[in-house]
mmCIF file of C-alpha atoms in Angstrom:
data_model
loop_
_atom_site.group_PDB
_atom_site.id
_atom_site.type_symbol
_atom_site.label_atom_id
_atom_site.label_comp_id
_atom_site.label_asym_id
_atom_site.label_seq_id
_atom_site.Cartn_x
_atom_site.Cartn_y
_atom_site.Cartn_z
ATOM 1 C CA UNK L 46 -0.221 -0.210 0.213
ATOM 2 C CA UNK L 47 1.563 3.603 -0.903
ATOM 3 C CA UNK L 48 1.892 5.876 2.094
ATOM 4 C CA UNK L 49 0.801 9.606 0.328
ATOM 5 C CA UNK L 50 1.268 12.582 2.428
ATOM 6 C CA UNK L 51 1.305 16.155 1.451
ATOM 7 C CA UNK L 52 3.889 18.486 2.489
ATOM 8 C CA UNK L 53 4.786 22.016 2.301
ATOM 9 C CA UNK L 54 8.362 22.967 1.277
ATOM 10 C CA UNK L 55 9.825 26.523 1.278
ATOM 11 C CA UNK L 56 10.690 26.453 -2.439
ATOM 12 C CA UNK L 57 10.741 24.214 -5.606
ATOM 13 C CA UNK L 58 13.895 25.090 -7.487
ATOM 14 C CA UNK L 59 17.418 24.203 -6.180
ATOM 15 C CA UNK L 60 20.624 25.077 -7.440
ATOM 16 C CA UNK L 61 21.819 22.132 -9.184
ATOM 17 C CA UNK L 62 25.513 20.403 -9.102
ATOM 18 C CA UNK L 63 24.422 18.173 -12.119
ATOM 19 C CA UNK L 64 26.474 19.275 -15.445
ATOM 20 C CA UNK L 65 23.272 19.491 -17.673
ATOM 21 C CA UNK L 66 21.460 22.070 -15.578
ATOM 22 C CA UNK L 67 21.100 25.054 -13.502
ATOM 23 C CA UNK L 68 18.320 23.824 -11.435
ATOM 24 C CA UNK L 69 16.892 20.799 -10.110
ATOM 25 C CA UNK L 70 13.343 20.305 -9.737
ATOM 26 C CA UNK L 71 12.011 17.774 -7.865
ATOM 27 C CA UNK L 72 7.803 17.624 -7.208
ATOM 28 C CA UNK L 73 7.732 14.908 -4.977
ATOM 29 C CA UNK L 74 9.972 13.003 -2.192
ATOM 30 C CA UNK L 75 10.005 9.129 -2.983
ATOM 31 C CA UNK L 76 9.076 7.884 -5.920
ATOM 32 C CA UNK L 77 6.284 4.970 -6.675
ATOM 33 C CA UNK L 78 8.037 3.311 -9.362
ATOM 34 C CA UNK L 79 10.460 1.551 -6.967
ATOM 35 C CA UNK L 80 13.105 1.398 -9.208
ATOM 36 C CA UNK L 81 14.975 -1.563 -7.541
ATOM 37 C CA UNK L 82 18.466 -0.110 -8.857
ATOM 38 C CA UNK L 83 17.471 3.554 -7.956
ATOM 39 C CA UNK L 84 20.327 5.532 -6.992
ATOM 40 C CA UNK L 85 17.844 8.132 -5.178
ATOM 41 C CA UNK L 86 17.063 5.876 -2.405
ATOM 42 C CA UNK L 87 19.616 7.314 -0.447
ATOM 43 C CA UNK L 88 17.338 10.188 0.182
ATOM 44 C CA UNK L 89 14.921 8.098 2.475
ATOM 45 C CA UNK L 90 17.496 8.757 5.056
ATOM 46 C CA UNK L 91 16.564 12.595 4.686
ATOM 47 C CA UNK L 92 12.855 12.079 4.698
ATOM 48 C CA UNK L 93 11.963 10.163 8.137
ATOM 49 C CA UNK L 94 10.346 7.631 6.200
ATOM 50 C CA UNK L 95 10.912 4.117 7.662
ATOM 51 C CA UNK L 96 8.906 2.302 5.114
ATOM 52 C CA UNK L 97 10.830 0.448 2.091
ATOM 53 C CA UNK L 98 11.433 3.074 -0.661
ATOM 54 C CA UNK L 99 9.126 2.908 -3.375
ATOM 55 C CA UNK L 100 5.894 2.492 -0.785
ATOM 56 C CA UNK L 101 5.993 6.551 0.041
ATOM 57 C CA UNK L 102 5.301 9.941 -1.769
ATOM 58 C CA UNK L 103 5.229 13.124 -0.240
ATOM 59 C CA UNK L 104 3.519 15.453 -2.280
ATOM 60 C CA UNK L 105 4.955 19.070 -2.323
ATOM 61 C CA UNK L 106 3.479 22.399 -2.311
ATOM 62 C CA UNK L 107 4.994 25.777 -2.597
ATOM 63 C CA UNK L 108 4.685 29.146 -2.495
ATOM 64 C CA UNK L 109 4.322 31.189 -5.793
ATOM 65 C CA UNK L 110 7.887 31.188 -7.291
ATOM 66 C CA UNK L 111 9.194 34.876 -7.154
ATOM 67 C CA UNK L 112 11.530 36.858 -9.548
ATOM 68 C CA UNK L 113 10.926 34.209 -12.833
ATOM 69 C CA UNK L 114 12.370 37.066 -14.855
ATOM 70 C CA UNK L 115 15.965 35.461 -13.376
ATOM 71 C CA UNK L 116 15.391 31.956 -14.274
ATOM 72 C CA UNK L 117 15.196 33.591 -18.518
ATOM 73 C CA UNK L 118 18.191 31.340 -20.240
ATOM 74 C CA UNK L 119 18.913 29.006 -17.580
ATOM 75 C CA UNK L 120 18.096 24.940 -17.565
ATOM 76 C CA UNK L 121 15.797 23.202 -14.802
ATOM 77 C CA UNK L 122 15.994 19.791 -14.803
ATOM 78 C CA UNK L 123 12.587 17.860 -13.630
ATOM 79 C CA UNK L 124 12.908 14.854 -12.067
ATOM 80 C CA UNK L 125 16.634 14.198 -10.886
ATOM 81 C CA UNK L 126 15.414 12.051 -7.398
ATOM 82 C CA UNK L 127 11.924 11.524 -8.320
ATOM 83 C CA UNK L 128 9.946 10.469 -11.082
ATOM 84 C CA UNK L 129 7.559 13.880 -11.842
ATOM 85 C CA UNK L 130 5.025 11.448 -13.822
ATOM 86 C CA UNK L 131 4.466 9.154 -11.291
ATOM 87 C CA UNK L 132 1.137 8.129 -10.859
ATOM 88 C CA UNK L 133 0.145 10.553 -7.963
ATOM 89 C CA UNK L 134 0.688 13.371 -10.715
ATOM 90 C CA UNK L 135 -2.473 12.316 -12.296
ATOM 91 C CA UNK L 136 -4.128 13.279 -9.183
ATOM 92 C CA UNK L 137 -2.284 16.058 -7.629
ATOM 93 C CA UNK L 138 -0.680 17.509 -10.890
ATOM 94 C CA UNK L 139 2.166 19.316 -9.121
ATOM 95 C CA UNK L 140 4.580 18.527 -12.124
ATOM 96 C CA UNK L 141 1.929 20.597 -14.246
ATOM 97 C CA UNK L 142 1.695 23.405 -11.813
ATOM 98 C CA UNK L 143 5.196 24.014 -11.770
ATOM 99 C CA UNK L 144 5.358 23.770 -16.284
ATOM 100 C CA UNK L 145 2.539 26.407 -15.802
ATOM 101 C CA UNK L 146 3.908 28.708 -13.376
ATOM 102 C CA UNK L 147 7.137 28.643 -15.377
ATOM 103 C CA UNK L 148 5.457 28.922 -18.910
ATOM 104 C CA UNK L 149 6.613 31.836 -20.821
ATOM 105 C CA UNK L 150 9.562 32.816 -18.375
ATOM 106 C CA UNK L 151 12.273 31.751 -21.415
ATOM 107 C CA UNK L 152 13.625 29.088 -19.226
ATOM 108 C CA UNK L 153 14.750 25.724 -20.567
ATOM 109 C CA UNK L 154 13.663 22.195 -19.157
ATOM 110 C CA UNK L 155 14.692 18.835 -19.298
ATOM 111 C CA UNK L 156 12.676 16.041 -17.935
ATOM 112 C CA UNK L 157 13.652 12.678 -17.235
ATOM 113 C CA UNK L 158 10.627 9.790 -16.697
ATOM 114 C CA UNK L 159 9.633 6.554 -17.120
ATOM 115 C CA UNK L 160 5.909 7.420 -17.671
ATOM 116 C CA UNK L 161 3.877 7.813 -20.705
ATOM 117 C CA UNK L 162 1.280 10.216 -18.208
ATOM 118 C CA UNK L 163 3.746 13.156 -20.023
ATOM 119 C CA UNK L 164 1.753 12.693 -22.817
ATOM 120 C CA UNK L 165 -0.554 14.711 -21.153
ATOM 121 C CA UNK L 166 1.230 17.832 -20.939
ATOM 122 C CA UNK L 167 2.964 17.700 -24.507
ATOM 123 C CA UNK L 168 1.348 20.969 -25.398
ATOM 124 C CA UNK L 169 2.649 22.687 -22.765
ATOM 125 C CA UNK L 170 6.283 21.353 -22.843
ATOM 126 C CA UNK L 171 6.495 22.527 -26.406
ATOM 127 C CA UNK L 172 5.710 25.785 -25.536
ATOM 128 C CA UNK L 173 9.089 25.666 -23.453
ATOM 129 C CA UNK L 174 12.246 26.950 -25.543
ATOM 130 C CA UNK L 175 14.623 23.846 -26.730
ATOM 131 C CA UNK L 176 12.515 21.547 -24.208
ATOM 132 C CA UNK L 177 13.911 17.642 -23.823
ATOM 133 C CA UNK L 178 12.400 14.709 -22.338
ATOM 134 C CA UNK L 179 14.037 11.189 -21.424
ATOM 135 C CA UNK L 180 12.879 7.851 -21.027
ATOM 136 C CA UNK L 181 14.744 5.105 -18.880
ATOM 137 C CA UNK L 182 14.556 1.721 -21.272
ATOM 138 C CA UNK L 183 16.873 -0.577 -20.239
ATOM 139 C CA UNK L 184 15.420 -3.958 -21.489
ATOM 140 C CA UNK L 185 13.080 -5.026 -24.027
ATOM 141 C CA UNK L 186 11.751 -8.115 -21.754
ATOM 142 C CA UNK L 187 8.661 -6.850 -19.868
ATOM 143 C CA UNK L 188 9.140 -9.326 -17.063
ATOM 144 C CA UNK L 189 12.240 -8.152 -16.855
ATOM 145 C CA UNK L 190 11.247 -4.797 -16.674
ATOM 146 C CA UNK L 191 8.268 -5.698 -13.882
ATOM 147 C CA UNK L 192 10.877 -7.224 -11.894
ATOM 148 C CA UNK L 193 13.008 -3.917 -11.819
ATOM 149 C CA UNK L 194 10.203 -0.783 -11.855
ATOM 150 C CA UNK L 195 6.560 -0.172 -11.581
ATOM 151 C CA UNK L 196 6.804 2.428 -14.471
ATOM 152 C CA UNK L 197 4.801 2.173 -18.157
ATOM 153 C CA UNK L 198 5.706 -0.432 -20.030
ATOM 154 C CA UNK L 199 8.147 -0.617 -22.624
ATOM 155 C CA UNK L 200 5.983 0.078 -25.190
ATOM 156 C CA UNK L 201 3.999 3.021 -23.519
ATOM 157 C CA UNK L 202 7.258 4.358 -23.180
ATOM 158 C CA UNK L 203 8.429 4.351 -27.050
ATOM 159 C CA UNK L 204 5.133 5.344 -27.934
ATOM 160 C CA UNK L 205 5.279 8.460 -25.661
ATOM 161 C CA UNK L 206 8.615 8.922 -27.078
ATOM 162 C CA UNK L 207 7.618 8.989 -31.086
ATOM 163 C CA UNK L 208 4.623 11.290 -30.168
ATOM 164 C CA UNK L 209 6.900 13.780 -28.694
ATOM 165 C CA UNK L 210 9.523 13.271 -31.624
ATOM 166 C CA UNK L 211 6.799 13.641 -34.299
ATOM 167 C CA UNK L 212 5.793 16.641 -32.618
ATOM 168 C CA UNK L 213 9.611 18.630 -32.681
ATOM 169 C CA UNK L 214 10.256 17.933 -29.331
ATOM 170 C CA UNK L 215 14.037 16.817 -28.620
ATOM 171 C CA UNK L 216 13.926 13.412 -27.115
ATOM 172 C CA UNK L 217 16.156 11.116 -25.519
ATOM 173 C CA UNK L 218 16.268 7.288 -25.239
ATOM 174 C CA UNK L 219 18.248 6.969 -21.945
ATOM 175 C CA UNK L 220 19.365 3.348 -22.195
ATOM 176 C CA UNK L 221 20.173 2.978 -18.091
ATOM 177 C CA UNK L 222 21.181 1.254 -16.111
ATOM 178 C CA UNK L 223 22.983 -1.279 -18.556
ATOM 179 C CA UNK L 224 22.522 -4.634 -17.014
ATOM 180 C CA UNK L 225 25.995 -6.551 -18.159
ATOM 181 C CA UNK L 226 24.552 -9.673 -20.155
ATOM 182 C CA UNK L 227 21.038 -8.320 -19.700
ATOM 183 C CA UNK L 228 20.049 -5.246 -21.432
ATOM 184 C CA UNK L 229 20.432 -5.606 -25.063
ATOM 185 C CA UNK L 230 21.742 -2.371 -25.832
ATOM 186 C CA UNK L 231 21.850 -2.899 -29.621
ATOM 187 C CA UNK L 232 18.147 -4.117 -29.877
ATOM 188 C CA UNK L 233 17.116 -1.216 -27.737
ATOM 189 C CA UNK L 234 19.274 1.208 -30.450
ATOM 190 C CA UNK L 235 17.481 -0.221 -33.226
ATOM 191 C CA UNK L 236 14.132 0.257 -31.672
ATOM 192 C CA UNK L 237 14.421 3.766 -30.582
ATOM 193 C CA UNK L 238 16.845 5.449 -33.586
ATOM 194 C CA UNK L 239 13.800 6.869 -35.553
ATOM 195 C CA UNK L 240 12.029 8.460 -32.338
ATOM 196 C CA UNK L 241 14.769 9.945 -30.539
ATOM 197 C CA UNK L 242 17.645 12.440 -30.765
ATOM 198 C CA UNK L 243 20.005 11.108 -28.352
ATOM 199 C CA UNK L 244 20.880 7.865 -27.345
ATOM 200 C CA UNK L 245 22.367 8.059 -23.795
ATOM 201 C CA UNK L 246 24.486 4.670 -22.540
ATOM 202 C CA UNK L 247 24.816 4.301 -18.955
ATOM 203 C CA UNK L 248 26.524 1.485 -16.756
ATOM 204 C CA UNK L 249 24.502 -0.318 -13.919
ATOM 205 C CA UNK L 250 26.247 1.204 -10.566
ATOM 206 C CA UNK L 251 26.001 -0.761 -7.301
ATOM 207 C CA UNK L 252 26.479 0.882 -4.149
ATOM 208 C CA UNK L 253 24.420 0.934 -1.136
ATOM 209 C CA UNK L 254 21.688 -1.010 0.445
ATOM 210 C CA UNK L 255 20.473 -2.048 -3.321
ATOM 211 C CA UNK L 256 23.972 -3.736 -4.214
ATOM 212 C CA UNK L 257 22.940 -6.433 -2.229
ATOM 213 C CA UNK L 258 19.319 -6.382 -3.561
ATOM 214 C CA UNK L 259 20.431 -6.977 -7.220
ATOM 215 C CA UNK L 260 23.266 -9.000 -6.499
ATOM 216 C CA UNK L 261 20.581 -11.250 -5.145
ATOM 217 C CA UNK L 262 18.249 -11.086 -7.972
ATOM 218 C CA UNK L 263 20.881 -11.604 -10.208
ATOM 219 C CA UNK L 264 21.620 -15.004 -8.060
ATOM 220 C CA UNK L 265 18.061 -16.349 -8.307
ATOM 221 C CA UNK L 266 16.988 -15.333 -11.811
ATOM 222 C CA UNK L 267 20.558 -15.320 -14.148
ATOM 223 C CA UNK L 268 22.627 -17.791 -11.948
ATOM 224 C CA UNK L 269 24.849 -18.155 -14.659
ATOM 225 C CA UNK L 270 26.153 -14.667 -14.644
ATOM 226 C CA UNK L 271 26.952 -14.590 -11.180
ATOM 227 C CA UNK L 272 30.885 -14.719 -11.673
ATOM 228 C CA UNK L 273 30.345 -12.043 -14.375
ATOM 229 C CA UNK L 274 28.766 -9.702 -11.662
ATOM 230 C CA UNK L 275 31.093 -10.515 -8.785
ATOM 231 C CA UNK L 276 33.686 -9.493 -11.410
ATOM 232 C CA UNK L 277 32.427 -6.450 -12.046
ATOM 233 C CA UNK L 278 31.073 -5.453 -8.765
ATOM 234 C CA UNK L 279 32.759 -7.235 -5.985
ATOM 235 C CA UNK L 280 36.351 -7.375 -8.055
ATOM 236 C CA UNK L 281 36.057 -3.842 -9.770
ATOM 237 C CA UNK L 282 36.783 -5.752 -13.359
ATOM 238 C CA UNK L 283 35.589 -2.935 -15.770
ATOM 239 C CA UNK L 284 36.930 -5.110 -19.127
ATOM 240 C CA UNK L 285 33.076 -5.742 -19.889
ATOM 241 C CA UNK L 286 32.284 -2.091 -20.158
ATOM 242 C CA UNK L 287 35.385 -1.342 -22.302
ATOM 243 C CA UNK L 288 34.232 -4.606 -24.722
ATOM 244 C CA UNK L 289 30.977 -2.792 -24.527
ATOM 245 C CA UNK L 290 32.075 0.317 -25.677
ATOM 246 C CA UNK L 291 34.017 -0.838 -28.664
ATOM 247 C CA UNK L 292 31.183 -3.111 -29.682
ATOM 248 C CA UNK L 293 28.718 -0.202 -29.177
ATOM 249 C CA UNK L 294 30.732 2.205 -31.499
ATOM 250 C CA UNK L 295 31.588 -0.464 -34.276
ATOM 251 C CA UNK L 296 27.743 -0.935 -34.144
ATOM 252 C CA UNK L 297 27.060 2.863 -34.640
ATOM 253 C CA UNK L 298 29.709 3.165 -37.360
ATOM 254 C CA UNK L 299 27.792 0.610 -39.573
ATOM 255 C CA UNK L 300 24.350 2.310 -38.734
ATOM 256 C CA UNK L 301 26.142 5.780 -39.592
ATOM 257 C CA UNK L 302 25.176 7.422 -36.116
ATOM 258 C CA UNK L 303 27.682 9.505 -34.597
ATOM 259 C CA UNK L 304 29.182 7.876 -31.206
ATOM 260 C CA UNK L 305 31.023 10.343 -28.720
ATOM 261 C CA UNK L 306 31.872 9.819 -25.375
ATOM 262 C CA UNK L 307 31.188 11.734 -22.190
ATOM 263 C CA UNK L 308 29.892 14.777 -23.976
ATOM 264 C CA UNK L 309 26.112 15.647 -23.505
ATOM 265 C CA UNK L 310 26.541 18.626 -25.361
ATOM 266 C CA UNK L 311 26.419 16.903 -28.619
ATOM 267 C CA UNK L 312 22.505 16.930 -30.494
ATOM 268 C CA UNK L 313 21.677 17.550 -34.060
ATOM 269 C CA UNK L 314 18.418 18.602 -36.036
ATOM 270 C CA UNK L 315 15.212 17.484 -34.967
ATOM 271 C CA UNK L 316 15.060 14.856 -37.796
ATOM 272 C CA UNK L 317 18.413 13.571 -38.071
ATOM 273 C CA UNK L 318 19.724 10.255 -36.901
ATOM 274 C CA UNK L 319 20.333 10.548 -32.802
ATOM 275 C CA UNK L 320 23.825 10.944 -31.309
ATOM 276 C CA UNK L 321 24.950 7.940 -29.238
ATOM 277 C CA UNK L 322 26.460 9.343 -26.081
ATOM 278 C CA UNK L 323 28.470 6.988 -23.780
ATOM 279 C CA UNK L 324 28.555 7.837 -19.995
ATOM 280 C CA UNK L 325 30.371 4.194 -18.716
ATOM 281 C CA UNK L 326 32.285 5.777 -16.155
ATOM 282 C CA UNK L 327 33.000 8.746 -18.129
ATOM 283 C CA UNK L 328 37.022 9.196 -19.023
ATOM 284 C CA UNK L 329 37.466 6.907 -15.847
ATOM 285 C CA UNK L 330 38.122 3.825 -18.208
ATOM 286 C CA UNK L 331 38.223 5.582 -21.458
ATOM 287 C CA UNK L 332 41.523 7.497 -21.414
ATOM 288 C CA UNK L 333 40.772 9.377 -24.671
ATOM 289 C CA UNK L 334 37.383 10.776 -23.546
ATOM 290 C CA UNK L 335 38.637 14.175 -22.744
ATOM 291 C CA UNK L 336 40.113 14.649 -26.172
ATOM 292 C CA UNK L 337 37.110 13.542 -27.630
ATOM 293 C CA UNK L 338 34.896 16.449 -26.167
ATOM 294 C CA UNK L 339 34.591 18.910 -28.870
ATOM 295 C CA UNK L 340 35.229 16.754 -31.699
ATOM 296 C CA UNK L 341 31.819 17.226 -33.435
ATOM 297 C CA UNK L 342 31.641 21.268 -34.182
ATOM 298 C CA UNK L 343 28.831 23.486 -35.062
ATOM 299 C CA UNK L 344 28.526 21.782 -38.341
ATOM 300 C CA UNK L 345 27.339 18.654 -36.143
ATOM 301 C CA UNK L 346 24.949 20.260 -33.995
#
């Protein structure tokens, strides 16, 4: 059973440390999608909640945003530690309220979600300059998806992505987190490449409480992969990611898709094939990553 509370907060816009945004915006605390691998589960210790992550949501209410003119040209990332279109949004509309408040201010927005509820706000989102929406998709197997999260189905996510793309809104397929030997990166890219402007790749990181949860899941459901996961997540062997990086690069060459590493600034025309961006541990395991930053000049953007 979901524990839902309404709370008052001093403000809704927070200065962001993320390189992709000036401000982070999270209309909710907690998330009903309850992803087993969710990095945001660390937020629980700041909430006073004792329930398991994924079983509580605090609905935020804030005073009208003051001096909105100062956000002109700034980037707002909506959904850094919660899904702004999780099921409670259908009732409480806090994400929509935020968009309505900021409409016309000249700010830019990026939204990350696992839901197709976002289609409700497609016209509102389209009114923002350079709006971008990303959907996290790390499998085409619905059984694995339902084991991992309570978001929309994979087909619903792709359908929403396609509608936004057709509407001329920048879209991203975020293939994350990639589970070694479970996530079929090339199959997802093949399905996504005509529905998005960017494809981001990110490896599965395991830390905190959910490391044991995921490793236990692998032991129960994919016992033949136990030794691989122990090599990666216990022995810290990163050769798998280097192999996948090279394999993906070769695939992109064949598909004539630009493939860059550790550079979130690359994008092309709305109707051109997507740019594929590799975020595997960033430059930590790819010595050439820093040199490759900026390899695509303005002609490619």
